[in-house]
Amino acid sequence: MSTPLRTVLALETSCDECSCAVVQDSAEGFVRVLSNAVYSQIELHQPFGGVVPEIASRNHLDMINPIIQSGLSESGLGWADLDAIAVTNRPGLIGALLVGVSAAKALAYTLQKPLLAVDHLQGHLHSLFIKPQRQCDLHWATHAPLVVCLVSGGHTQLYFVEGPSPAQARWVKLSESRDDAAGEAFDKCAKLMGLPYPGGKHIERLAQGGRADAFPFPRPLPGDTLEFSFSGLKTAMLNTLTKQGYKPHVFGDLNPQSLPQGHVLHDLCASLQEAIVDTLVSRVVRASQQKGARAVALVGGVSANGRLRLKLSQALGPGVEILAPDAAYCTDNGAMIGAAALYQWRRGEILTGQTLLTLNAYSSSAE
Ligand code: KG4
Ligand code: ZN
């Protein structure tokens, strides 16, 4: 028996992106994106070197209605065509999450549609199920079972995914970071070097032409663990800069004279990137060998990193394909929240009627 195709409007406001997407089930069990409107607050937070929670929530308040209008009109659909509303309700900045949750509750209640509460991490993971992707689509018959590495600014986790079809995929969490996320290590070290927020893409750009073995940044947790640890890299960067005679940038105005420039900056970026990439690659390869994976997928903002993709493909060899969603679905977006919501709906995890008004926002996944 075939289930009717469902259309969901999804909101994402957990951090510094305000997004509204309209997505639809496909007959094969994948997800079609009809629209994916995203407003990024990055420029607002840049002067502070990181996301300021109060600025984030205030800006979400200004942007939520216009972004909902864009998401709906770009989809070509009207309110009556929607079957449900979805929203990220954890983990994230509580004030930012509350804006999306309140808007979603108001929409679902007034339109009398069900509400789906989505974990942001499930959103990143389900970005893999969006089709078509420009570069590499997930083909269940040839790629499953697969290992998925979620690498974002807030999380670093490994999952094993198996099952008879995408609609019946079973996710098992294999490991995560004991402390900082890989993206956090990029961002915090970038800030110490005086680079703009978010630092990952600037470090990748400056690493080109730098020597990856110029500075010995640590590769923590040796041995055959699948766990990650990145918090030591901040201290290592701080000590390296100080030892080289620079004044690491912690807060206040930038003083370019006291910060690394030229080839030293290139070498620092290349060496730091190599340490983070080596740690990620060793765990992903180990997990894929242990689990007999036929493909490996990278999801989350750090998966945009070219050095990570290159070193991973070299380490995995030709037998295991690397999948990564298009850039638009790697960084925070509403489409991935809608994708996770469609899978949740299949499992019956929906809120209806008066109960949907009790939905709350939570800063962590565990609450
Ligand atoms: O998934 P995402 O948009 O937001 C979170 O849910 O955290 O990921 C943002 C993270 C930031 O830490 C950013 O520095 C990192 O992704 N990032 C990169 C690159 N592009 C974004 N890290 C390394 N290389 C890149 N090219
Ligand atoms: Zn994210």
Short mmCIF file of C-alpha atoms and ligand atoms in Angstrom, two decimals:
data_model
loop_
_atom_site.label_atom_id
_atom_site.label_comp_id
_atom_site.label_asym_id
_atom_site.label_seq_id
_atom_site.Cartn_x
_atom_site.Cartn_y
_atom_site.Cartn_z
CA MET A 1 0.00 0.00 0.00
CA SER A 2 1.48 3.36 -0.96
CA THR A 3 1.22 6.26 1.49
CA PRO A 4 0.10 9.63 0.06
CA LEU A 5 2.92 12.09 -0.64
CA ARG A 6 3.13 14.70 2.11
CA THR A 7 4.12 18.37 1.95
CA VAL A 8 5.72 20.06 4.96
CA LEU A 9 6.67 23.69 5.65
CA ALA A 10 9.75 23.67 7.92
CA LEU A 11 11.35 26.42 10.04
CA GLU A 12 14.94 26.58 11.34
CA THR A 13 16.07 29.28 13.82
CA SER A 14 18.38 27.39 16.20
CA CYS A 15 21.46 29.60 15.71
CA ASP A 16 22.31 32.34 13.20
CA GLU A 17 20.33 31.24 10.14
CA CYS A 18 16.63 32.00 9.76
CA SER A 19 15.15 29.61 7.22
CA CYS A 20 11.84 28.40 5.84
CA ALA A 21 11.56 25.54 3.35
CA VAL A 22 8.78 23.57 1.74
CA VAL A 23 9.61 19.90 1.13
CA GLN A 24 7.74 16.88 -0.15
CA ASP A 25 7.99 13.09 0.08
CA SER A 26 8.98 11.29 -3.10
CA ALA A 27 7.66 7.88 -4.10
CA GLU A 28 11.14 6.29 -3.60
CA GLY A 29 11.30 7.46 0.01
CA PHE A 30 13.57 10.45 -0.60
CA VAL A 31 12.82 14.17 -0.13
CA ARG A 32 12.10 16.83 -2.78
CA VAL A 33 12.81 20.49 -2.00
CA LEU A 34 10.22 22.93 -3.39
CA SER A 35 11.82 25.97 -1.73
CA ASN A 36 14.58 26.72 0.77
CA ALA A 37 14.71 30.41 1.79
CA VAL A 38 17.65 31.19 4.10
CA TYR A 39 18.62 34.47 5.76
CA SER A 40 22.09 34.35 7.36
CA GLN A 41 22.94 36.67 10.27
CA ILE A 42 26.69 36.08 9.95
CA GLU A 43 27.47 39.74 9.18
CA LEU A 44 25.68 40.87 12.35
CA HIS A 45 27.81 38.62 14.55
CA GLN A 46 31.13 39.14 12.76
CA PRO A 47 32.25 42.17 14.85
CA PHE A 48 31.99 39.98 17.96
CA GLY A 49 33.93 36.98 16.60
CA GLY A 50 31.05 34.59 17.35
CA VAL A 51 27.27 34.36 17.67
CA VAL A 52 25.75 36.74 20.26
CA PRO A 53 22.56 34.96 21.45
CA GLU A 54 20.55 38.14 22.17
CA ILE A 55 21.31 39.62 18.74
CA ALA A 56 20.40 36.28 17.13
CA SER A 57 16.96 36.02 18.76
CA ARG A 58 16.08 39.68 18.10
CA ASN A 59 16.99 39.33 14.44
CA HIS A 60 15.01 36.08 14.11
CA LEU A 61 11.98 38.04 15.39
CA ASP A 62 12.45 40.59 12.58
CA MET A 63 13.06 37.99 9.89
CA ILE A 64 10.72 35.11 10.70
CA ASN A 65 7.60 36.48 8.97
CA PRO A 66 9.38 37.64 5.77
CA ILE A 67 11.26 34.32 5.54
CA ILE A 68 8.02 32.33 5.93
CA GLN A 69 6.48 34.41 3.13
CA SER A 70 9.55 33.75 0.90
CA GLY A 71 9.60 30.02 1.65
CA LEU A 72 5.93 29.62 0.81
CA SER A 73 5.85 31.84 -2.29
CA GLU A 74 9.04 30.31 -3.76
CA SER A 75 7.45 26.86 -3.42
CA GLY A 76 4.57 27.96 -5.66
CA LEU A 77 2.11 26.51 -3.14
CA GLY A 78 -0.51 28.09 -0.88
CA TRP A 79 -1.33 27.48 2.80
CA ALA A 80 -4.03 24.97 1.87
CA ASP A 81 -1.49 22.75 0.05
CA LEU A 82 0.54 22.12 3.22
CA ASP A 83 0.00 18.93 5.22
CA ALA A 84 2.05 19.87 8.29
CA ILE A 85 4.40 22.42 9.88
CA ALA A 86 7.85 21.38 11.16
CA VAL A 87 10.29 23.28 13.37
CA THR A 88 13.67 22.81 15.06
CA ASN A 89 13.01 22.76 18.81
CA ARG A 90 16.44 21.49 20.02
CA PRO A 91 19.44 21.82 20.47
CA GLY A 92 20.41 25.47 20.03
CA LEU A 93 20.26 28.97 21.47
CA ILE A 94 17.10 29.02 23.53
CA GLY A 95 15.92 32.53 22.58
CA ALA A 96 16.57 31.83 18.90
CA LEU A 97 14.75 28.48 19.00
CA LEU A 98 11.75 30.04 20.74
CA VAL A 99 11.13 32.38 17.79
CA GLY A 100 10.81 29.47 15.36
CA VAL A 101 8.85 27.30 17.81
CA SER A 102 6.33 30.10 18.56
CA ALA A 103 5.85 30.86 14.86
CA ALA A 104 5.40 27.17 14.02
CA LYS A 105 2.90 26.66 16.84
CA ALA A 106 0.89 29.69 15.67
CA LEU A 107 0.88 28.44 12.07
CA ALA A 108 -0.03 24.85 12.92
CA TYR A 109 -2.78 25.88 15.33
CA THR A 110 -4.43 28.44 13.09
CA LEU A 111 -4.14 26.28 9.94
CA GLN A 112 -5.23 23.21 11.95
CA LYS A 113 -2.32 21.14 10.66
CA PRO A 114 -0.10 18.73 12.61
CA LEU A 115 3.21 19.99 14.07
CA LEU A 116 6.52 18.09 13.93
CA ALA A 117 9.26 18.99 16.46
CA VAL A 118 12.67 18.25 14.96
CA ASP A 119 16.10 17.78 16.57
CA HIS A 120 18.58 19.99 14.64
CA LEU A 121 21.10 17.11 14.45
CA GLN A 122 18.48 14.84 12.88
CA GLY A 123 18.04 17.64 10.34
CA HIS A 124 21.75 17.60 9.40
CA LEU A 125 21.69 13.81 9.14
CA HIS A 126 18.59 13.78 6.92
CA SER A 127 20.07 16.38 4.54
CA LEU A 128 21.54 13.26 2.96
CA PHE A 129 18.07 12.09 1.88
CA ILE A 130 17.33 15.24 -0.16
CA LYS A 131 17.19 14.57 -3.91
CA PRO A 132 18.44 15.43 -6.40
CA GLN A 133 21.83 16.66 -5.18
CA ARG A 134 24.05 18.19 -7.84
CA GLN A 135 27.20 16.26 -7.01
CA CYS A 136 26.43 12.92 -5.39
CA ASP A 137 23.02 11.45 -4.74
CA LEU A 138 22.49 8.70 -2.21
CA HIS A 139 21.51 5.46 -3.99
CA TRP A 140 20.36 3.01 -1.36
CA ALA A 141 21.02 -0.13 -3.42
CA THR A 142 24.69 0.69 -3.93
CA HIS A 143 25.57 2.90 -0.93
CA ALA A 144 23.88 1.29 2.11
CA PRO A 145 24.98 0.39 4.70
CA LEU A 146 26.89 3.62 5.24
CA VAL A 147 28.79 5.56 7.88
CA VAL A 148 27.71 9.19 8.34
CA CYS A 149 29.98 11.80 9.92
CA LEU A 150 28.18 14.89 11.22
CA VAL A 151 30.69 17.75 11.44
CA SER A 152 29.20 21.13 12.30
CA GLY A 153 30.04 24.14 14.45
CA GLY A 154 28.36 22.53 17.46
CA HIS A 155 28.73 18.76 16.99
CA THR A 156 31.04 16.01 15.75
CA GLN A 157 29.38 12.59 15.66
CA LEU A 158 29.60 9.27 13.78
CA TYR A 159 26.56 7.18 12.81
CA PHE A 160 26.01 3.82 11.14
CA VAL A 161 22.95 3.68 8.84
CA GLU A 162 21.43 0.44 7.56
CA GLY A 163 18.04 -0.96 6.61
CA PRO A 164 16.09 -2.29 3.64
CA SER A 165 15.21 1.13 2.20
CA PRO A 166 15.67 4.86 2.90
CA ALA A 167 12.18 4.96 4.39
CA GLN A 168 13.16 2.24 6.90
CA ALA A 169 16.69 3.46 7.63
CA ARG A 170 18.00 2.58 11.11
CA TRP A 171 20.49 5.04 12.63
CA VAL A 172 22.97 3.93 15.31
CA LYS A 173 25.21 6.54 16.94
CA LEU A 174 28.77 5.18 17.10
CA SER A 175 30.66 8.03 18.76
CA GLU A 176 30.98 11.77 19.29
CA SER A 177 33.38 14.43 20.50
CA ARG A 178 34.16 14.41 24.21
CA ASP A 179 34.45 18.20 24.16
CA ASP A 180 34.54 20.79 21.34
CA ALA A 181 33.21 20.19 17.83
CA ALA A 182 35.51 20.25 14.79
CA GLY A 183 33.86 23.45 13.52
CA GLU A 184 34.28 25.04 16.95
CA ALA A 185 38.02 24.28 16.80
CA PHE A 186 38.23 25.97 13.39
CA ASP A 187 36.22 28.99 14.62
CA LYS A 188 38.00 29.49 17.96
CA CYS A 189 41.49 29.10 16.49
CA ALA A 190 40.54 31.47 13.66
CA LYS A 191 39.49 34.06 16.22
CA LEU A 192 42.86 33.74 18.04
CA MET A 193 44.59 34.45 14.70
CA GLY A 194 42.35 37.51 14.14
CA LEU A 195 40.34 35.94 11.28
CA PRO A 196 36.62 36.67 10.71
CA TYR A 197 33.77 34.51 12.06
CA PRO A 198 32.99 31.76 11.10
CA GLY A 199 36.62 30.83 10.63
CA GLY A 200 36.47 27.43 8.88
CA LYS A 201 36.31 28.68 5.32
CA HIS A 202 38.96 31.38 5.95
CA ILE A 203 41.33 28.79 7.40
CA GLU A 204 40.75 26.54 4.38
CA ARG A 205 41.47 29.45 1.99
CA LEU A 206 44.62 30.58 3.84
CA ALA A 207 45.86 26.98 4.21
CA GLN A 208 46.44 26.91 0.47
CA GLY A 209 50.11 27.59 -0.09
CA GLY A 210 50.91 26.87 3.58
CA ARG A 211 53.00 23.96 4.91
CA ALA A 212 50.85 21.43 6.75
CA ASP A 213 53.86 20.18 8.76
CA ALA A 214 55.13 23.63 9.81
CA PHE A 215 53.59 23.54 13.31
CA PRO A 216 53.04 20.32 15.31
CA PHE A 217 49.38 20.64 16.39
CA PRO A 218 48.19 17.65 18.45
CA ARG A 219 46.16 14.66 17.17
CA PRO A 220 44.43 13.79 20.47
CA LEU A 221 43.16 10.37 21.65
CA PRO A 222 45.57 8.03 19.85
CA GLY A 223 44.76 4.32 19.65
CA ASP A 224 41.77 2.73 17.98
CA THR A 225 38.97 4.81 19.47
CA LEU A 226 36.10 6.24 17.43
CA GLU A 227 35.76 9.21 19.81
CA PHE A 228 36.96 12.73 19.01
CA SER A 229 38.53 15.51 21.09
CA PHE A 230 39.29 18.98 19.75
CA SER A 231 39.42 21.24 22.81
CA GLY A 232 43.24 21.00 23.14
CA LEU A 233 43.69 22.75 19.79
CA LYS A 234 42.65 26.16 21.20
CA THR A 235 45.38 25.98 23.85
CA ALA A 236 47.87 24.66 21.30
CA MET A 237 47.08 27.60 18.97
CA LEU A 238 47.30 30.09 21.87
CA ASN A 239 50.68 28.72 22.96
CA THR A 240 52.04 28.53 19.41
CA LEU A 241 51.10 32.15 18.68
CA THR A 242 52.60 33.35 21.98
CA LYS A 243 55.81 31.37 21.41
CA GLN A 244 56.15 32.93 17.96
CA GLY A 245 55.95 36.40 19.54
CA TYR A 246 52.35 37.23 18.56
CA LYS A 247 49.51 38.42 20.79
CA PRO A 248 46.53 36.06 20.26
CA HIS A 249 43.27 37.95 19.66
CA VAL A 250 40.82 37.17 22.48
CA PHE A 251 38.53 40.24 22.51
CA GLY A 252 38.50 43.94 21.60
CA ASP A 253 39.82 45.65 18.49
CA LEU A 254 42.16 43.79 16.15
CA ASN A 255 45.79 44.83 16.16
CA PRO A 256 47.24 43.49 12.87
CA GLN A 257 50.83 44.23 13.99
CA SER A 258 50.57 41.70 16.81
CA LEU A 259 48.94 38.97 14.68
CA PRO A 260 50.49 36.54 12.16
CA GLN A 261 50.56 37.55 8.49
CA GLY A 262 51.97 36.22 5.21
CA HIS A 263 53.58 32.79 5.07
CA VAL A 264 53.39 32.25 8.86
CA LEU A 265 49.62 32.69 8.73
CA HIS A 266 49.40 30.29 5.77
CA ASP A 267 51.54 27.72 7.64
CA LEU A 268 49.47 28.07 10.83
CA CYS A 269 46.21 27.55 8.91
CA ALA A 270 47.56 24.59 6.92
CA SER A 271 48.95 22.91 10.05
CA LEU A 272 45.77 23.42 12.08
CA GLN A 273 43.52 22.23 9.25
CA GLU A 274 45.70 19.12 8.81
CA ALA A 275 45.41 18.24 12.53
CA ILE A 276 41.60 18.53 12.47
CA VAL A 277 41.28 16.68 9.16
CA ASP A 278 43.65 13.86 10.27
CA THR A 279 41.58 13.27 13.42
CA LEU A 280 38.31 13.20 11.47
CA VAL A 281 39.68 10.97 8.70
CA SER A 282 41.20 8.38 11.07
CA ARG A 283 37.86 7.86 12.89
CA VAL A 284 35.73 7.80 9.75
CA VAL A 285 38.01 5.26 8.05
CA ARG A 286 38.12 3.08 11.20
CA ALA A 287 34.33 3.14 11.53
CA SER A 288 33.79 2.34 7.87
CA GLN A 289 36.18 -0.63 8.06
CA GLN A 290 34.68 -1.92 11.32
CA LYS A 291 31.15 -1.69 9.95
CA GLY A 292 31.82 -2.82 6.37
CA ALA A 293 30.31 0.41 5.01
CA ARG A 294 29.86 0.75 1.25
CA ALA A 295 29.79 4.56 1.38
CA VAL A 296 30.70 7.35 3.76
CA ALA A 297 28.70 10.56 4.04
CA LEU A 298 29.80 13.92 5.43
CA VAL A 299 27.06 16.29 6.66
CA GLY A 300 27.16 19.68 8.46
CA GLY A 301 29.08 22.88 7.75
CA VAL A 302 32.65 21.46 8.01
CA SER A 303 31.84 18.93 5.26
CA ALA A 304 32.38 21.83 2.81
CA ASN A 305 36.13 21.52 3.54
CA GLY A 306 37.98 20.37 0.42
CA ARG A 307 41.04 19.05 2.28
CA LEU A 308 38.76 16.83 4.40
CA ARG A 309 37.06 15.40 1.31
CA LEU A 310 40.41 14.85 -0.46
CA LYS A 311 42.22 13.15 2.44
CA LEU A 312 39.17 11.03 3.22
CA SER A 313 38.89 9.78 -0.36
CA GLN A 314 42.64 8.99 -0.41
CA ALA A 315 42.39 7.08 2.88
CA LEU A 316 39.23 5.16 1.95
CA GLY A 317 40.49 4.13 -1.49
CA PRO A 318 38.35 3.50 -4.56
CA GLY A 319 35.96 0.91 -3.04
CA VAL A 320 34.06 3.29 -0.74
CA GLU A 321 32.23 6.27 -2.21
CA ILE A 322 32.06 9.64 -0.40
CA LEU A 323 28.71 11.41 -0.33
CA ALA A 324 28.13 14.97 0.80
CA PRO A 325 24.98 17.05 0.34
CA ASP A 326 25.17 20.21 -1.79
CA ALA A 327 26.61 23.23 0.06
CA ALA A 328 23.11 24.74 0.48
CA TYR A 329 22.09 21.72 2.59
CA CYS A 330 25.39 21.45 4.55
CA THR A 331 25.10 24.69 6.50
CA ASP A 332 21.92 25.34 8.51
CA ASN A 333 18.74 25.35 6.41
CA GLY A 334 15.03 24.62 6.65
CA ALA A 335 15.00 21.90 3.96
CA MET A 336 16.98 19.48 6.12
CA ILE A 337 14.53 20.09 9.00
CA GLY A 338 11.65 19.29 6.65
CA ALA A 339 13.49 16.15 5.49
CA ALA A 340 13.90 14.87 9.07
CA ALA A 341 10.25 15.77 9.76
CA LEU A 342 9.00 13.59 6.90
CA TYR A 343 10.83 10.57 8.36
CA GLN A 344 9.53 11.38 11.82
CA TRP A 345 5.99 11.53 10.48
CA ARG A 346 6.35 8.01 9.08
CA ARG A 347 7.07 6.89 12.64
CA GLY A 348 3.97 8.72 13.87
CA GLU A 349 5.87 11.36 15.88
CA ILE A 350 3.47 14.29 15.40
CA LEU A 351 1.63 16.78 17.63
CA THR A 352 -1.97 17.73 16.90
CA GLY A 353 -4.82 19.85 18.33
CA GLN A 354 -4.32 21.52 21.72
CA THR A 355 -1.23 19.40 22.55
CA LEU A 356 0.88 21.14 19.92
CA LEU A 357 0.60 24.33 21.98
CA THR A 358 2.63 22.64 24.77
CA LEU A 359 5.74 22.26 22.55
CA ASN A 360 8.83 23.81 24.14
CA ALA A 361 12.38 24.65 23.03
CA TYR A 362 15.47 23.07 24.64
CA SER A 363 19.10 24.08 24.48
CA SER A 364 20.36 20.45 24.40
CA SER A 365 19.25 17.26 22.63
CA ALA A 366 19.03 15.30 25.87
CA GLU A 367 16.31 17.37 27.62
O1 KG4 B 1 26.34 23.13 10.18
P1 KG4 B 1 26.71 24.55 10.40
O2 KG4 B 1 26.27 25.57 9.39
O3 KG4 B 1 26.14 25.10 11.74
C1 KG4 B 1 26.02 24.35 12.92
O4 KG4 B 1 25.00 23.66 13.09
O5 KG4 B 1 26.99 24.42 13.69
O6 KG4 B 1 28.29 24.56 10.56
C2 KG4 B 1 29.02 25.74 10.75
C3 KG4 B 1 30.48 25.37 10.92
C4 KG4 B 1 31.35 26.52 11.40
O7 KG4 B 1 32.12 26.07 12.48
C5 KG4 B 1 32.22 26.84 10.17
O8 KG4 B 1 33.50 27.37 10.50
C6 KG4 B 1 32.35 25.47 9.54
O9 KG4 B 1 31.04 24.92 9.66
N1 KG4 B 1 32.76 25.53 8.12
C7 KG4 B 1 33.93 25.07 7.66
C8 KG4 B 1 33.97 25.36 6.27
N2 KG4 B 1 32.80 25.98 5.94
C9 KG4 B 1 32.06 26.07 7.08
N3 KG4 B 1 34.95 24.46 8.29
C10 KG4 B 1 36.01 24.11 7.55
N4 KG4 B 1 36.14 24.34 6.23
C11 KG4 B 1 35.14 24.96 5.54
N5 KG4 B 1 35.26 25.19 4.24
ZN ZN B 2 23.67 23.04 12.18
#
